[in-house]
XYZ file of C-alpha atoms in Angstrom:
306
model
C 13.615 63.702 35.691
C 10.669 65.614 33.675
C 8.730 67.615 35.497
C 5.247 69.036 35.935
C 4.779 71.417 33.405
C 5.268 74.806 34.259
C 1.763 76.363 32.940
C -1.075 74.811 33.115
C -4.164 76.201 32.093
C -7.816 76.165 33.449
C -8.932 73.703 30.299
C -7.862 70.067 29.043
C -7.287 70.848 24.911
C -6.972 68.846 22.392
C -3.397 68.424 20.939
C -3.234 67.189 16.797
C -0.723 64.371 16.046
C 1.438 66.047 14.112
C 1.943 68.944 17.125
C 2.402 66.616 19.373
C 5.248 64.955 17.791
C 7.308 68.432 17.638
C 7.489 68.153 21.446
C 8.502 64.329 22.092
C 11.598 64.888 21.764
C 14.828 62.429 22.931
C 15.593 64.423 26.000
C 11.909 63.845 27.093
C 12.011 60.082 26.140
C 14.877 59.898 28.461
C 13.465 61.913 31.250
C 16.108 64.665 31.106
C 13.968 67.173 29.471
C 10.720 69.503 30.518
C 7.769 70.114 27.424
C 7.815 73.261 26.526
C 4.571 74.162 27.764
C 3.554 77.705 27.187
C 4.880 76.946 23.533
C 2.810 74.263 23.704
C -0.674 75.561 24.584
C -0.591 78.153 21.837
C -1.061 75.547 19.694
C -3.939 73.584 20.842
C -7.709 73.919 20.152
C -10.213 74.145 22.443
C -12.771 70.468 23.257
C -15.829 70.583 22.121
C -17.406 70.356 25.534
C -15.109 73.415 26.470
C -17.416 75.318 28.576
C -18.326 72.024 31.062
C -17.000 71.109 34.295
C -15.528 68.033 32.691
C -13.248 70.263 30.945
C -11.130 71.515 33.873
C -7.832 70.363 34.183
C -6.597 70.803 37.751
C -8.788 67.549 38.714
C -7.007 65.764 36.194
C -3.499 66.962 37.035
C -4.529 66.326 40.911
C -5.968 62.681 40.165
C -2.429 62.515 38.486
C -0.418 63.263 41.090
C -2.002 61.428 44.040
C -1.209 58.523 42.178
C 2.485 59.083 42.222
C 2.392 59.958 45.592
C 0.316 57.106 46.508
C 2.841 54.756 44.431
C 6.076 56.666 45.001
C 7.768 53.345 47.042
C 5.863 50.795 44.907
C 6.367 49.541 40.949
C 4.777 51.961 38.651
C 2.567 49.403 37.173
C 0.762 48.934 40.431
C -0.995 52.350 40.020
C -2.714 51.284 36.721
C -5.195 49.524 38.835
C -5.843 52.752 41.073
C -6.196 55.249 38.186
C -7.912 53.827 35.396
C -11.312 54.161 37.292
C -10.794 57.200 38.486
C -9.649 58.579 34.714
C -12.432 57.408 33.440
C -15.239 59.108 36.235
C -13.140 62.286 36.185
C -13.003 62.838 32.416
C -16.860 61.385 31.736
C -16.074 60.837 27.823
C -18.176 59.155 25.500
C -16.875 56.517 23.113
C -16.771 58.966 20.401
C -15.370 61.946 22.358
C -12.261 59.049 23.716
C -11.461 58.179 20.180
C -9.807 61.380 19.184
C -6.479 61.009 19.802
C -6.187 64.669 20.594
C -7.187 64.849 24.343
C -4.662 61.867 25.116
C -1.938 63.640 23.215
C -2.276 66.323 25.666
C -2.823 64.810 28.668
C 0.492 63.384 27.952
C 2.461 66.473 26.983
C 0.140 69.205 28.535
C -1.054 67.985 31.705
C 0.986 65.422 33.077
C 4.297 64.073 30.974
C 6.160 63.929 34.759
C 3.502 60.852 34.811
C 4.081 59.283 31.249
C 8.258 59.363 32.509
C 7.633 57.998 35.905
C 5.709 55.372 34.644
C 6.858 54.089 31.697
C 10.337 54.797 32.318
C 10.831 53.032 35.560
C 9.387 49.864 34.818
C 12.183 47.611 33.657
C 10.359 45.706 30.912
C 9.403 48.979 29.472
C 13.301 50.357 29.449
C 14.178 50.917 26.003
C 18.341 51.473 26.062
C 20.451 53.834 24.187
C 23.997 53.150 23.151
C 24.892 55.222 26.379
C 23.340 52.784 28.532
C 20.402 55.104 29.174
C 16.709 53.748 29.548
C 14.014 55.630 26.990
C 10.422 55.485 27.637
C 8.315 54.511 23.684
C 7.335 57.306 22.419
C 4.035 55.548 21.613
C 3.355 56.458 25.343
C 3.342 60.021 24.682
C 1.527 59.558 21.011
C 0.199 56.129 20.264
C -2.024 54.222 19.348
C -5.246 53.847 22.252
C -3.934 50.181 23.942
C -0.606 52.059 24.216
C -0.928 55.578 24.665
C -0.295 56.163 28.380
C -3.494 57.315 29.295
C -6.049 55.879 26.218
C -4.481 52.334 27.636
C -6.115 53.556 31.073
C -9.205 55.047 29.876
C -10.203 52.334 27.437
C -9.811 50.031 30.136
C -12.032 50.967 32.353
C -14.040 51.264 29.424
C -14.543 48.132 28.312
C -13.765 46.088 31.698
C -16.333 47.950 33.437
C -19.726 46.270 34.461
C -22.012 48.859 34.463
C -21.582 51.049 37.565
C -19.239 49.048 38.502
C -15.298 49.381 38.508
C -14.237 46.558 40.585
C -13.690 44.406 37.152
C -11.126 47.122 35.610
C -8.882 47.090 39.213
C -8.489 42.801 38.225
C -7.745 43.837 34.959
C -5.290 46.378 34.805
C -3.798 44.451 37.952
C -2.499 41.769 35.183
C -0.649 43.789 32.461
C -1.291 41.347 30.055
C -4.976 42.324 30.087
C -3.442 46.008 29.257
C -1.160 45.168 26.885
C -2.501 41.744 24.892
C -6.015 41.432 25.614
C -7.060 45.500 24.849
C -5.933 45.059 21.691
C -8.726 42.410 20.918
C -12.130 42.911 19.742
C -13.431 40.166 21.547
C -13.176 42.652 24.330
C -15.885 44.905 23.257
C -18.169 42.000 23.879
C -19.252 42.410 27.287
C -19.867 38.822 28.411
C -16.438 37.508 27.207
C -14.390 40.577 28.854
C -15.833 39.677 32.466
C -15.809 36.306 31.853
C -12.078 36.483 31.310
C -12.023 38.721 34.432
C -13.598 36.229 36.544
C -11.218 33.526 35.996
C -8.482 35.819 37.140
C -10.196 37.014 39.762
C -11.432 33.116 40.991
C -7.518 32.557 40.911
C -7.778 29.932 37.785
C -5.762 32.655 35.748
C -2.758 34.110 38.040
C 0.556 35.822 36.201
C 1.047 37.395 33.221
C 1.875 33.878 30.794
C -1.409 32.520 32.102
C -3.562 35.887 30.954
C -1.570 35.752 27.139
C -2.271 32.345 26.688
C -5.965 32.367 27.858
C -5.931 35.725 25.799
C -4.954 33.550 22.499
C -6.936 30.912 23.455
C -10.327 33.172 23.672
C -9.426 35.542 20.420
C -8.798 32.249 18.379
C -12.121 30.364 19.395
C -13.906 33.488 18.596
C -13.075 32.696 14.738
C -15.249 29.304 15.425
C -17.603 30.247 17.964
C -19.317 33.401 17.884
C -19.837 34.840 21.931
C -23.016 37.434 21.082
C -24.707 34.776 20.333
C -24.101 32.000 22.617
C -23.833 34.779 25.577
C -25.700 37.761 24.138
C -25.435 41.208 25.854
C -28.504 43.244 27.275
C -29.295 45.915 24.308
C -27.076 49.302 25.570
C -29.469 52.252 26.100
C -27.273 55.486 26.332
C -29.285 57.514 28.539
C -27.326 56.677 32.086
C -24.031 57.806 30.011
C -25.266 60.901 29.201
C -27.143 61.246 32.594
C -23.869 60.434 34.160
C -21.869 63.136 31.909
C -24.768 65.704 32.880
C -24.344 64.752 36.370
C -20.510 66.069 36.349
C -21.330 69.570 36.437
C -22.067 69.564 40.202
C -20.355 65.768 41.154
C -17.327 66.252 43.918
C -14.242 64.776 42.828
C -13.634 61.219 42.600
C -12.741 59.543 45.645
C -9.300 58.035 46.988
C -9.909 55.482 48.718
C -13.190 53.386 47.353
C -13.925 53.588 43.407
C -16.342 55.955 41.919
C -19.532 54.708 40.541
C -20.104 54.738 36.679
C -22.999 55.405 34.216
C -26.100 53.640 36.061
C -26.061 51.138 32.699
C -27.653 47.524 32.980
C -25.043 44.660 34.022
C -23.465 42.019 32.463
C -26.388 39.077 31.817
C -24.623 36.525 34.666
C -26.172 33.545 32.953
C -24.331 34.737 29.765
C -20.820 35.323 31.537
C -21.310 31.765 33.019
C -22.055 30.138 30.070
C -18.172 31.993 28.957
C -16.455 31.294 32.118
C -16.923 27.560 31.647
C -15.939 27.434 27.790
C -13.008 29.806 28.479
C -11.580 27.457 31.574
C -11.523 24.597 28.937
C -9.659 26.592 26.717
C -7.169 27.423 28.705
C -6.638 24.114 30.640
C -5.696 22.952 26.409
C -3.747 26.510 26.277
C -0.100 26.335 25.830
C 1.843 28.500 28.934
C 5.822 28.246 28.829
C 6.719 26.326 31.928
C 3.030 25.537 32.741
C 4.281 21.808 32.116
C 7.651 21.551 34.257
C 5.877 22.950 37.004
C 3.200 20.237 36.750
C 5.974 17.710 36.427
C 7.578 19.061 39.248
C 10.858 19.456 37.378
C 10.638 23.115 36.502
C 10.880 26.600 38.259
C 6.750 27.205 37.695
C 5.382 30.747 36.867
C 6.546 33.992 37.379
């Protein structure tokens, strides 16, 4: 299997598209090859933020491997839930800083591609098979877009399913993969009040697998064409100054801890009366929602949800 690179330096980079592609090569997409690394690093440039704490790799790379550790006799997909937070406290990006593909490119191929292999290529529904027989992991994972990239998907989760200081809504999330992998991709999401409203219904058990979280998914993004949330459940007005109090603040904050969840930027919560108002609309919707085998297993006659 790929393995931990064999230099790492003292700095995350940032690693251009079209290097990155040199290195994802089909021996790596199959596991059975190392990323050149010191080859690789010559290449890079330097972050912008270079010469702050936030910058160091080896709390990265350590975050990284705890979570293999901690997973090693579990499905891979059950440490999205565990490292998203975390990701997102160690690395203290803004919004502008996340969306430069460059940094995910190489914390895929720089820091930690052992990760991108062990998790995307063990997960059965991720498998993509050769002619030999031989499971591939997407090369999207390496270099991809931000709802599939590996570690954007992580990052931008927390993101967005975050409630202020608060991670507890991004471990519901990214503990239903079709919040990851359908409902990121939405921009229905970047409204506050409809991404924890979706969140609660998981979390108050209405919503449970994966076929129930796509459908309510669809059911949400197509209302929004109708109804529009902001205004029927309007956000507070975002003031950036915890972010950037809370990106100061890394220069002397300890590492992120294992076993609770960090604490974000200090920013205002979700308005409650507007995630209510959401949470009743949505469980209409998807009561009306279309889920394959929803109906047998009402009727008794089918095999009910996964």
């Amino acid at each position: 299997m790929t393995d931990k690179p064999n230099f790492l330096p003292e700095r995350l980079a940032l690693l251009a598209d079209l290097d990155a592609a040199q290195y994802i090569t089909d021996g790596l997409l199959s596991g059975k090859e190392d990323v050149p690394a010191i080859a690789l690093n010559k290449i890079t440039e330097p972050l912008p933020y270079d010469g702050e704490s936030r910058a160091e790799l080896d709390p990265v790379r350590a975050l990284v491997e705890d979570a293999m550790y901690r997973f090693r006799e579990d499905r891979p997909t059950a440490a999205d839930s565990w490292l998203a937070p975390r990701l997102h406290a160690t690395l203290r990006l803004t919004r502008r800083e996340a969306a430069d593909r460059g940094i995910w490119n190489y914390l895929a191929l720089g820091v930690a591609p052992d990760y991108v292999v062990w998790r995307h290529l063990s997960e059965p529904k991720r498998k993509r098979e050769e002619s030999d027989g031989s499971p591939k992991v997407a090369a999207a994972r390496f270099r991809g877009p931000a709802y599939t990239q590996a570690f954007a998907r992580l990052w931008w989760a927390a993101e967005l399913y975050r409630d202020g200081p608060d991670y507890g809504p991004v471990v519901t999330a990214c503990g239903n993969q079709e919040m990851l992998n359908t409902a990121l991709r939405m921009d229905v999401i970047e409204h506050r009040p409809t991404a924890q409203a979706m969140l609660r219904l998981i979390a108050r058990g209405t919503v449970t697998s994966t076929r129930e979280a796509n459908a309510m998914a669809a059911a949400v993004n197509a209302s929004a064409a109708t109804l529009m949330y902001d205004v029927v459940a309007p956000d507070a007005e975002r003031d950036g100054r915890p972010l950037r109090e809370w990106i100061e603040a890394a220069e002397s904050a300890p590492a992120v801890p294992r076993r609770e969840l960090p604490v974000g930027p200090y920013e205002e919560k979700t308005p409650e009366r507007s995630v209510d108002v959401l949470v009743d609309h949505f469980a209409e919707l998807f009561a009306e929602a279309p889920v394959r085998g929803r109906r047998d297993a009402d009727e008794g006659t089918g095999d009910g949800e996964d």
